[in-house]
């Protein structure tokens, strides 16, 4: 049996770094930082669940396990499944919007910019944001509570996307037809992205996208 003195000696030896080096003191995070970290883990885990399991098979318990947080912490930050998944989609959308801004910051002006910005927008319809959003749209058709929570989020994101496009497309956004043209662009891309779920013919979609880019450049005076 190890004596108290031996146990104390062993404990001290294990905690003292070799060669007399001192370890840097751990910086304690504030409660706000810990809460933000917990929320981010839950939101990322919710997106993963939506993509891998679909909305119907996504549970808050599964999300908490994937996030590595307690059930109590999950309920504290997001008391319902609907609150959690809609917050997750909003969180991911905001991250994607910021990424689009960074990616478009070095693009040229004029007609070439119209084509390249349109390509950037299309890239958003092939990633996790679109897949997660589709899961919620379909489920909201028969779930009144989800529908009620999702509708204002979609309206808010729609306004953000319009403002983002005005920023990304530059001077061409002053055209009076710009607003309706961007709305039509989003509708077109959503349709093509939905088709992609079942069909693998990317060539036809590229043809449509290229035709749309030419039409946009013509309407907006980029060429």
PDB file of C-alpha atoms in Angstrom:
ATOM      1  CA  UNK A   1       0.000   0.000   0.000  1.00  0.00           C
ATOM      2  CA  UNK A   2       1.305   3.481  -0.901  1.00  0.00           C
ATOM      3  CA  UNK A   3       1.722   5.787   2.067  1.00  0.00           C
ATOM      4  CA  UNK A   4       0.417   9.345   2.128  1.00  0.00           C
ATOM      5  CA  UNK A   5       3.983  10.673   1.930  1.00  0.00           C
ATOM      6  CA  UNK A   6       4.774   8.487  -1.106  1.00  0.00           C
ATOM      7  CA  UNK A   7       1.512   9.503  -2.811  1.00  0.00           C
ATOM      8  CA  UNK A   8       2.249  13.200  -2.208  1.00  0.00           C
ATOM      9  CA  UNK A   9       5.775  12.808  -3.568  1.00  0.00           C
ATOM     10  CA  UNK A  10       4.507  11.043  -6.685  1.00  0.00           C
ATOM     11  CA  UNK A  11       1.866  13.714  -7.278  1.00  0.00           C
ATOM     12  CA  UNK A  12       4.420  16.499  -7.035  1.00  0.00           C
ATOM     13  CA  UNK A  13       6.757  14.676  -9.424  1.00  0.00           C
ATOM     14  CA  UNK A  14       4.008  14.260 -11.993  1.00  0.00           C
ATOM     15  CA  UNK A  15       3.036  17.916 -11.903  1.00  0.00           C
ATOM     16  CA  UNK A  16       6.533  19.408 -12.093  1.00  0.00           C
ATOM     17  CA  UNK A  17       7.777  19.651 -15.715  1.00  0.00           C
ATOM     18  CA  UNK A  18      11.159  18.087 -16.580  1.00  0.00           C
ATOM     19  CA  UNK A  19      14.407  20.107 -16.413  1.00  0.00           C
ATOM     20  CA  UNK A  20      12.800  22.580 -14.061  1.00  0.00           C
ATOM     21  CA  UNK A  21      10.712  24.154 -16.834  1.00  0.00           C
ATOM     22  CA  UNK A  22       7.553  25.905 -15.767  1.00  0.00           C
ATOM     23  CA  UNK A  23       4.369  25.439 -17.743  1.00  0.00           C
ATOM     24  CA  UNK A  24       2.491  28.528 -18.834  1.00  0.00           C
ATOM     25  CA  UNK A  25      -0.554  29.169 -16.669  1.00  0.00           C
ATOM     26  CA  UNK A  26      -3.845  28.223 -18.304  1.00  0.00           C
ATOM     27  CA  UNK A  27      -5.897  31.226 -19.283  1.00  0.00           C
ATOM     28  CA  UNK A  28      -9.362  30.877 -17.855  1.00  0.00           C
ATOM     29  CA  UNK A  29     -12.098  31.645 -20.316  1.00  0.00           C
ATOM     30  CA  UNK A  30     -14.936  33.896 -19.313  1.00  0.00           C
ATOM     31  CA  UNK A  31     -18.453  32.543 -18.903  1.00  0.00           C
ATOM     32  CA  UNK A  32     -19.446  34.318 -22.110  1.00  0.00           C
ATOM     33  CA  UNK A  33     -16.611  32.641 -24.028  1.00  0.00           C
ATOM     34  CA  UNK A  34     -17.524  29.215 -22.658  1.00  0.00           C
ATOM     35  CA  UNK A  35     -21.177  29.770 -23.576  1.00  0.00           C
ATOM     36  CA  UNK A  36     -20.240  30.884 -27.090  1.00  0.00           C
ATOM     37  CA  UNK A  37     -18.070  27.792 -27.509  1.00  0.00           C
ATOM     38  CA  UNK A  38     -20.888  25.518 -26.335  1.00  0.00           C
ATOM     39  CA  UNK A  39     -23.376  27.138 -28.713  1.00  0.00           C
ATOM     40  CA  UNK A  40     -20.978  26.808 -31.650  1.00  0.00           C
ATOM     41  CA  UNK A  41     -20.480  23.091 -30.925  1.00  0.00           C
ATOM     42  CA  UNK A  42     -24.237  22.541 -30.749  1.00  0.00           C
ATOM     43  CA  UNK A  43     -24.902  24.439 -33.970  1.00  0.00           C
ATOM     44  CA  UNK A  44     -22.205  22.564 -35.894  1.00  0.00           C
ATOM     45  CA  UNK A  45     -23.485  19.246 -34.568  1.00  0.00           C
ATOM     46  CA  UNK A  46     -27.056  20.161 -35.553  1.00  0.00           C
ATOM     47  CA  UNK A  47     -25.979  20.806 -39.145  1.00  0.00           C
ATOM     48  CA  UNK A  48     -24.144  17.477 -39.230  1.00  0.00           C
ATOM     49  CA  UNK A  49     -27.241  15.670 -37.992  1.00  0.00           C
ATOM     50  CA  UNK A  50     -29.530  17.372 -40.513  1.00  0.00           C
ATOM     51  CA  UNK A  51     -27.228  16.397 -43.367  1.00  0.00           C
ATOM     52  CA  UNK A  52     -26.530  12.828 -42.248  1.00  0.00           C
ATOM     53  CA  UNK A  53     -29.834  11.851 -40.620  1.00  0.00           C
ATOM     54  CA  UNK A  54     -32.447  14.254 -41.991  1.00  0.00           C
ATOM     55  CA  UNK A  55     -34.790  16.388 -39.919  1.00  0.00           C
ATOM     56  CA  UNK A  56     -37.144  13.584 -38.846  1.00  0.00           C
ATOM     57  CA  UNK A  57     -34.324  11.442 -37.396  1.00  0.00           C
ATOM     58  CA  UNK A  58     -32.424  14.343 -35.851  1.00  0.00           C
ATOM     59  CA  UNK A  59     -32.854  14.546 -32.086  1.00  0.00           C
ATOM     60  CA  UNK A  60     -31.566  17.014 -29.537  1.00  0.00           C
ATOM     61  CA  UNK A  61     -30.032  14.103 -27.622  1.00  0.00           C
ATOM     62  CA  UNK A  62     -28.025  13.050 -30.675  1.00  0.00           C
ATOM     63  CA  UNK A  63     -26.928  16.636 -31.252  1.00  0.00           C
ATOM     64  CA  UNK A  64     -25.751  17.010 -27.658  1.00  0.00           C
ATOM     65  CA  UNK A  65     -23.766  13.768 -27.881  1.00  0.00           C
ATOM     66  CA  UNK A  66     -22.082  14.834 -31.113  1.00  0.00           C
ATOM     67  CA  UNK A  67     -21.303  18.248 -29.672  1.00  0.00           C
ATOM     68  CA  UNK A  68     -19.821  16.684 -26.555  1.00  0.00           C
ATOM     69  CA  UNK A  69     -21.971  18.765 -24.202  1.00  0.00           C
ATOM     70  CA  UNK A  70     -24.422  17.784 -21.519  1.00  0.00           C
ATOM     71  CA  UNK A  71     -28.139  17.526 -22.112  1.00  0.00           C
ATOM     72  CA  UNK A  72     -28.641  20.267 -19.539  1.00  0.00           C
ATOM     73  CA  UNK A  73     -26.294  22.630 -21.387  1.00  0.00           C
ATOM     74  CA  UNK A  74     -28.126  21.952 -24.641  1.00  0.00           C
ATOM     75  CA  UNK A  75     -31.500  22.713 -23.073  1.00  0.00           C
ATOM     76  CA  UNK A  76     -30.133  25.855 -21.460  1.00  0.00           C
ATOM     77  CA  UNK A  77     -29.039  27.335 -24.775  1.00  0.00           C
ATOM     78  CA  UNK A  78     -31.677  25.827 -27.078  1.00  0.00           C
ATOM     79  CA  UNK A  79     -34.766  24.561 -25.236  1.00  0.00           C
ATOM     80  CA  UNK A  80     -36.326  22.904 -28.310  1.00  0.00           C
ATOM     81  CA  UNK A  81     -35.314  21.047 -31.449  1.00  0.00           C
ATOM     82  CA  UNK A  82     -36.849  23.739 -33.637  1.00  0.00           C
ATOM     83  CA  UNK A  83     -34.932  26.519 -31.897  1.00  0.00           C
ATOM     84  CA  UNK A  84     -31.703  24.567 -32.286  1.00  0.00           C
ATOM     85  CA  UNK A  85     -31.979  23.593 -35.954  1.00  0.00           C
ATOM     86  CA  UNK A  86     -33.232  26.988 -37.150  1.00  0.00           C
ATOM     87  CA  UNK A  87     -30.441  28.721 -35.222  1.00  0.00           C
ATOM     88  CA  UNK A  88     -27.976  26.303 -36.800  1.00  0.00           C
ATOM     89  CA  UNK A  89     -29.109  27.152 -40.335  1.00  0.00           C
ATOM     90  CA  UNK A  90     -28.951  30.881 -39.582  1.00  0.00           C
ATOM     91  CA  UNK A  91     -25.470  30.448 -38.104  1.00  0.00           C
ATOM     92  CA  UNK A  92     -24.244  28.554 -41.156  1.00  0.00           C
ATOM     93  CA  UNK A  93     -25.832  31.083 -43.534  1.00  0.00           C
ATOM     94  CA  UNK A  94     -24.084  33.970 -41.803  1.00  0.00           C
ATOM     95  CA  UNK A  95     -20.747  32.154 -42.034  1.00  0.00           C
ATOM     96  CA  UNK A  96     -21.285  31.471 -45.731  1.00  0.00           C
ATOM     97  CA  UNK A  97     -22.203  35.104 -46.379  1.00  0.00           C
ATOM     98  CA  UNK A  98     -18.980  36.281 -44.764  1.00  0.00           C
ATOM     99  CA  UNK A  99     -17.039  33.744 -46.839  1.00  0.00           C
ATOM    100  CA  UNK A 100     -18.652  35.062 -50.034  1.00  0.00           C
ATOM    101  CA  UNK A 101     -17.607  38.588 -49.116  1.00  0.00           C
ATOM    102  CA  UNK A 102     -14.008  37.484 -48.650  1.00  0.00           C
ATOM    103  CA  UNK A 103     -13.966  35.460 -51.863  1.00  0.00           C
ATOM    104  CA  UNK A 104     -15.431  38.340 -53.892  1.00  0.00           C
ATOM    105  CA  UNK A 105     -13.145  41.027 -52.495  1.00  0.00           C
ATOM    106  CA  UNK A 106     -10.518  40.550 -55.228  1.00  0.00           C
ATOM    107  CA  UNK A 107     -12.809  40.031 -58.222  1.00  0.00           C
ATOM    108  CA  UNK A 108     -12.590  42.420 -61.193  1.00  0.00           C
ATOM    109  CA  UNK A 109     -15.280  44.922 -62.194  1.00  0.00           C
ATOM    110  CA  UNK A 110     -17.612  44.772 -65.210  1.00  0.00           C
ATOM    111  CA  UNK A 111     -18.996  41.803 -67.081  1.00  0.00           C
ATOM    112  CA  UNK A 112     -16.323  39.402 -65.861  1.00  0.00           C
ATOM    113  CA  UNK A 113     -17.261  40.204 -62.265  1.00  0.00           C
ATOM    114  CA  UNK A 114     -20.917  39.387 -62.994  1.00  0.00           C
ATOM    115  CA  UNK A 115     -19.968  35.901 -64.171  1.00  0.00           C
ATOM    116  CA  UNK A 116     -17.583  35.212 -61.318  1.00  0.00           C
ATOM    117  CA  UNK A 117     -19.957  36.454 -58.610  1.00  0.00           C
ATOM    118  CA  UNK A 118     -22.716  34.307 -60.110  1.00  0.00           C
ATOM    119  CA  UNK A 119     -20.370  31.320 -59.898  1.00  0.00           C
ATOM    120  CA  UNK A 120     -19.737  32.125 -56.229  1.00  0.00           C
ATOM    121  CA  UNK A 121     -23.461  32.206 -55.525  1.00  0.00           C
ATOM    122  CA  UNK A 122     -23.921  28.862 -57.259  1.00  0.00           C
ATOM    123  CA  UNK A 123     -21.214  27.327 -55.058  1.00  0.00           C
ATOM    124  CA  UNK A 124     -23.443  28.047 -52.044  1.00  0.00           C
ATOM    125  CA  UNK A 125     -26.072  25.692 -53.451  1.00  0.00           C
ATOM    126  CA  UNK A 126     -23.768  22.682 -53.402  1.00  0.00           C
ATOM    127  CA  UNK A 127     -22.655  22.812 -49.785  1.00  0.00           C
ATOM    128  CA  UNK A 128     -24.021  21.871 -46.355  1.00  0.00           C
ATOM    129  CA  UNK A 129     -26.117  25.043 -46.016  1.00  0.00           C
ATOM    130  CA  UNK A 130     -28.402  24.097 -48.895  1.00  0.00           C
ATOM    131  CA  UNK A 131     -28.777  20.473 -47.793  1.00  0.00           C
ATOM    132  CA  UNK A 132     -29.677  21.500 -44.233  1.00  0.00           C
ATOM    133  CA  UNK A 133     -32.108  24.141 -45.474  1.00  0.00           C
ATOM    134  CA  UNK A 134     -33.872  21.668 -47.759  1.00  0.00           C
ATOM    135  CA  UNK A 135     -34.388  19.310 -44.835  1.00  0.00           C
ATOM    136  CA  UNK A 136     -36.135  22.091 -42.918  1.00  0.00           C
ATOM    137  CA  UNK A 137     -38.209  23.319 -45.894  1.00  0.00           C
ATOM    138  CA  UNK A 138     -39.609  19.853 -46.557  1.00  0.00           C
ATOM    139  CA  UNK A 139     -40.335  19.178 -42.883  1.00  0.00           C
ATOM    140  CA  UNK A 140     -41.993  22.598 -42.464  1.00  0.00           C
ATOM    141  CA  UNK A 141     -44.680  21.644 -45.000  1.00  0.00           C
ATOM    142  CA  UNK A 142     -46.381  19.397 -42.443  1.00  0.00           C
ATOM    143  CA  UNK A 143     -45.023  20.858 -39.192  1.00  0.00           C
ATOM    144  CA  UNK A 144     -46.854  24.107 -38.288  1.00  0.00           C
ATOM    145  CA  UNK A 145     -44.452  25.003 -35.475  1.00  0.00           C
ATOM    146  CA  UNK A 146     -41.388  24.553 -37.663  1.00  0.00           C
ATOM    147  CA  UNK A 147     -43.098  26.477 -40.458  1.00  0.00           C
ATOM    148  CA  UNK A 148     -43.839  29.363 -38.105  1.00  0.00           C
ATOM    149  CA  UNK A 149     -40.231  29.457 -36.908  1.00  0.00           C
ATOM    150  CA  UNK A 150     -38.671  29.019 -40.344  1.00  0.00           C
ATOM    151  CA  UNK A 151     -40.681  31.599 -42.287  1.00  0.00           C
ATOM    152  CA  UNK A 152     -39.323  34.752 -40.564  1.00  0.00           C
ATOM    153  CA  UNK A 153     -35.807  33.317 -40.802  1.00  0.00           C
ATOM    154  CA  UNK A 154     -36.185  32.829 -44.561  1.00  0.00           C
ATOM    155  CA  UNK A 155     -37.527  36.382 -44.952  1.00  0.00           C
ATOM    156  CA  UNK A 156     -34.614  37.790 -42.953  1.00  0.00           C
ATOM    157  CA  UNK A 157     -32.044  35.779 -44.905  1.00  0.00           C
ATOM    158  CA  UNK A 158     -33.712  36.839 -48.153  1.00  0.00           C
ATOM    159  CA  UNK A 159     -33.155  40.499 -47.305  1.00  0.00           C
ATOM    160  CA  UNK A 160     -29.559  39.773 -46.303  1.00  0.00           C
ATOM    161  CA  UNK A 161     -28.916  37.983 -49.595  1.00  0.00           C
ATOM    162  CA  UNK A 162     -30.367  40.911 -51.570  1.00  0.00           C
ATOM    163  CA  UNK A 163     -28.094  43.349 -49.723  1.00  0.00           C
ATOM    164  CA  UNK A 164     -25.121  41.017 -50.169  1.00  0.00           C
ATOM    165  CA  UNK A 165     -25.725  40.741 -53.913  1.00  0.00           C
ATOM    166  CA  UNK A 166     -25.899  44.530 -54.253  1.00  0.00           C
ATOM    167  CA  UNK A 167     -22.515  44.653 -52.573  1.00  0.00           C
ATOM    168  CA  UNK A 168     -20.984  41.795 -54.587  1.00  0.00           C
ATOM    169  CA  UNK A 169     -22.211  42.825 -58.027  1.00  0.00           C
ATOM    170  CA  UNK A 170     -20.937  46.374 -57.578  1.00  0.00           C
ATOM    171  CA  UNK A 171     -22.082  49.183 -59.873  1.00  0.00           C
ATOM    172  CA  UNK A 172     -24.298  46.894 -61.949  1.00  0.00           C
ATOM    173  CA  UNK A 173     -26.595  46.573 -58.915  1.00  0.00           C
ATOM    174  CA  UNK A 174     -27.926  50.063 -59.677  1.00  0.00           C
ATOM    175  CA  UNK A 175     -29.925  48.688 -62.596  1.00  0.00           C
ATOM    176  CA  UNK A 176     -33.710  48.911 -61.910  1.00  0.00           C
ATOM    177  CA  UNK A 177     -34.095  45.244 -62.856  1.00  0.00           C
ATOM    178  CA  UNK A 178     -31.452  44.068 -60.401  1.00  0.00           C
ATOM    179  CA  UNK A 179     -33.773  43.049 -57.561  1.00  0.00           C
ATOM    180  CA  UNK A 180     -36.026  40.840 -59.669  1.00  0.00           C
ATOM    181  CA  UNK A 181     -33.016  39.429 -61.527  1.00  0.00           C
ATOM    182  CA  UNK A 182     -31.350  38.319 -58.292  1.00  0.00           C
ATOM    183  CA  UNK A 183     -34.591  36.769 -57.084  1.00  0.00           C
ATOM    184  CA  UNK A 184     -34.864  34.845 -60.354  1.00  0.00           C
ATOM    185  CA  UNK A 185     -31.220  33.782 -59.980  1.00  0.00           C
ATOM    186  CA  UNK A 186     -31.875  32.331 -56.528  1.00  0.00           C
ATOM    187  CA  UNK A 187     -34.992  30.513 -57.755  1.00  0.00           C
ATOM    188  CA  UNK A 188     -33.055  29.075 -60.700  1.00  0.00           C
ATOM    189  CA  UNK A 189     -30.160  27.902 -58.548  1.00  0.00           C
ATOM    190  CA  UNK A 190     -32.461  26.316 -55.979  1.00  0.00           C
ATOM    191  CA  UNK A 191     -34.169  24.345 -58.715  1.00  0.00           C
ATOM    192  CA  UNK A 192     -30.896  23.168 -60.215  1.00  0.00           C
ATOM    193  CA  UNK A 193     -29.556  22.230 -56.777  1.00  0.00           C
ATOM    194  CA  UNK A 194     -32.686  20.192 -56.021  1.00  0.00           C
ATOM    195  CA  UNK A 195     -32.341  18.384 -59.332  1.00  0.00           C
ATOM    196  CA  UNK A 196     -28.733  17.596 -58.457  1.00  0.00           C
ATOM    197  CA  UNK A 197     -29.958  15.466 -55.543  1.00  0.00           C
ATOM    198  CA  UNK A 198     -31.358  12.935 -58.032  1.00  0.00           C
ATOM    199  CA  UNK A 199     -29.371  13.454 -61.225  1.00  0.00           C
ATOM    200  CA  UNK A 200     -25.630  13.627 -61.839  1.00  0.00           C
ATOM    201  CA  UNK A 201     -25.639  15.429 -65.208  1.00  0.00           C
ATOM    202  CA  UNK A 202     -23.551  18.433 -64.228  1.00  0.00           C
ATOM    203  CA  UNK A 203     -22.885  19.347 -67.857  1.00  0.00           C
ATOM    204  CA  UNK A 204     -26.484  20.417 -68.484  1.00  0.00           C
ATOM    205  CA  UNK A 205     -26.546  22.514 -65.334  1.00  0.00           C
ATOM    206  CA  UNK A 206     -23.315  24.225 -66.370  1.00  0.00           C
ATOM    207  CA  UNK A 207     -24.855  25.068 -69.724  1.00  0.00           C
ATOM    208  CA  UNK A 208     -27.871  26.641 -68.032  1.00  0.00           C
ATOM    209  CA  UNK A 209     -25.703  28.552 -65.600  1.00  0.00           C
ATOM    210  CA  UNK A 210     -23.479  29.888 -68.367  1.00  0.00           C
ATOM    211  CA  UNK A 211     -26.527  31.007 -70.361  1.00  0.00           C
ATOM    212  CA  UNK A 212     -27.873  32.752 -67.255  1.00  0.00           C
ATOM    213  CA  UNK A 213     -24.577  34.541 -66.676  1.00  0.00           C
ATOM    214  CA  UNK A 214     -24.649  35.880 -70.234  1.00  0.00           C
ATOM    215  CA  UNK A 215     -28.239  37.023 -69.820  1.00  0.00           C
ATOM    216  CA  UNK A 216     -27.441  38.765 -66.532  1.00  0.00           C
ATOM    217  CA  UNK A 217     -24.468  40.552 -68.060  1.00  0.00           C
ATOM    218  CA  UNK A 218     -26.667  41.673 -70.963  1.00  0.00           C
ATOM    219  CA  UNK A 219     -29.513  42.933 -68.761  1.00  0.00           C
ATOM    220  CA  UNK A 220     -27.220  44.677 -66.310  1.00  0.00           C
ATOM    221  CA  UNK A 221     -25.162  46.297 -69.057  1.00  0.00           C
ATOM    222  CA  UNK A 222     -21.986  44.448 -68.238  1.00  0.00           C
ATOM    223  CA  UNK A 223     -21.338  43.652 -71.889  1.00  0.00           C
TER     224      UNK A 223
END
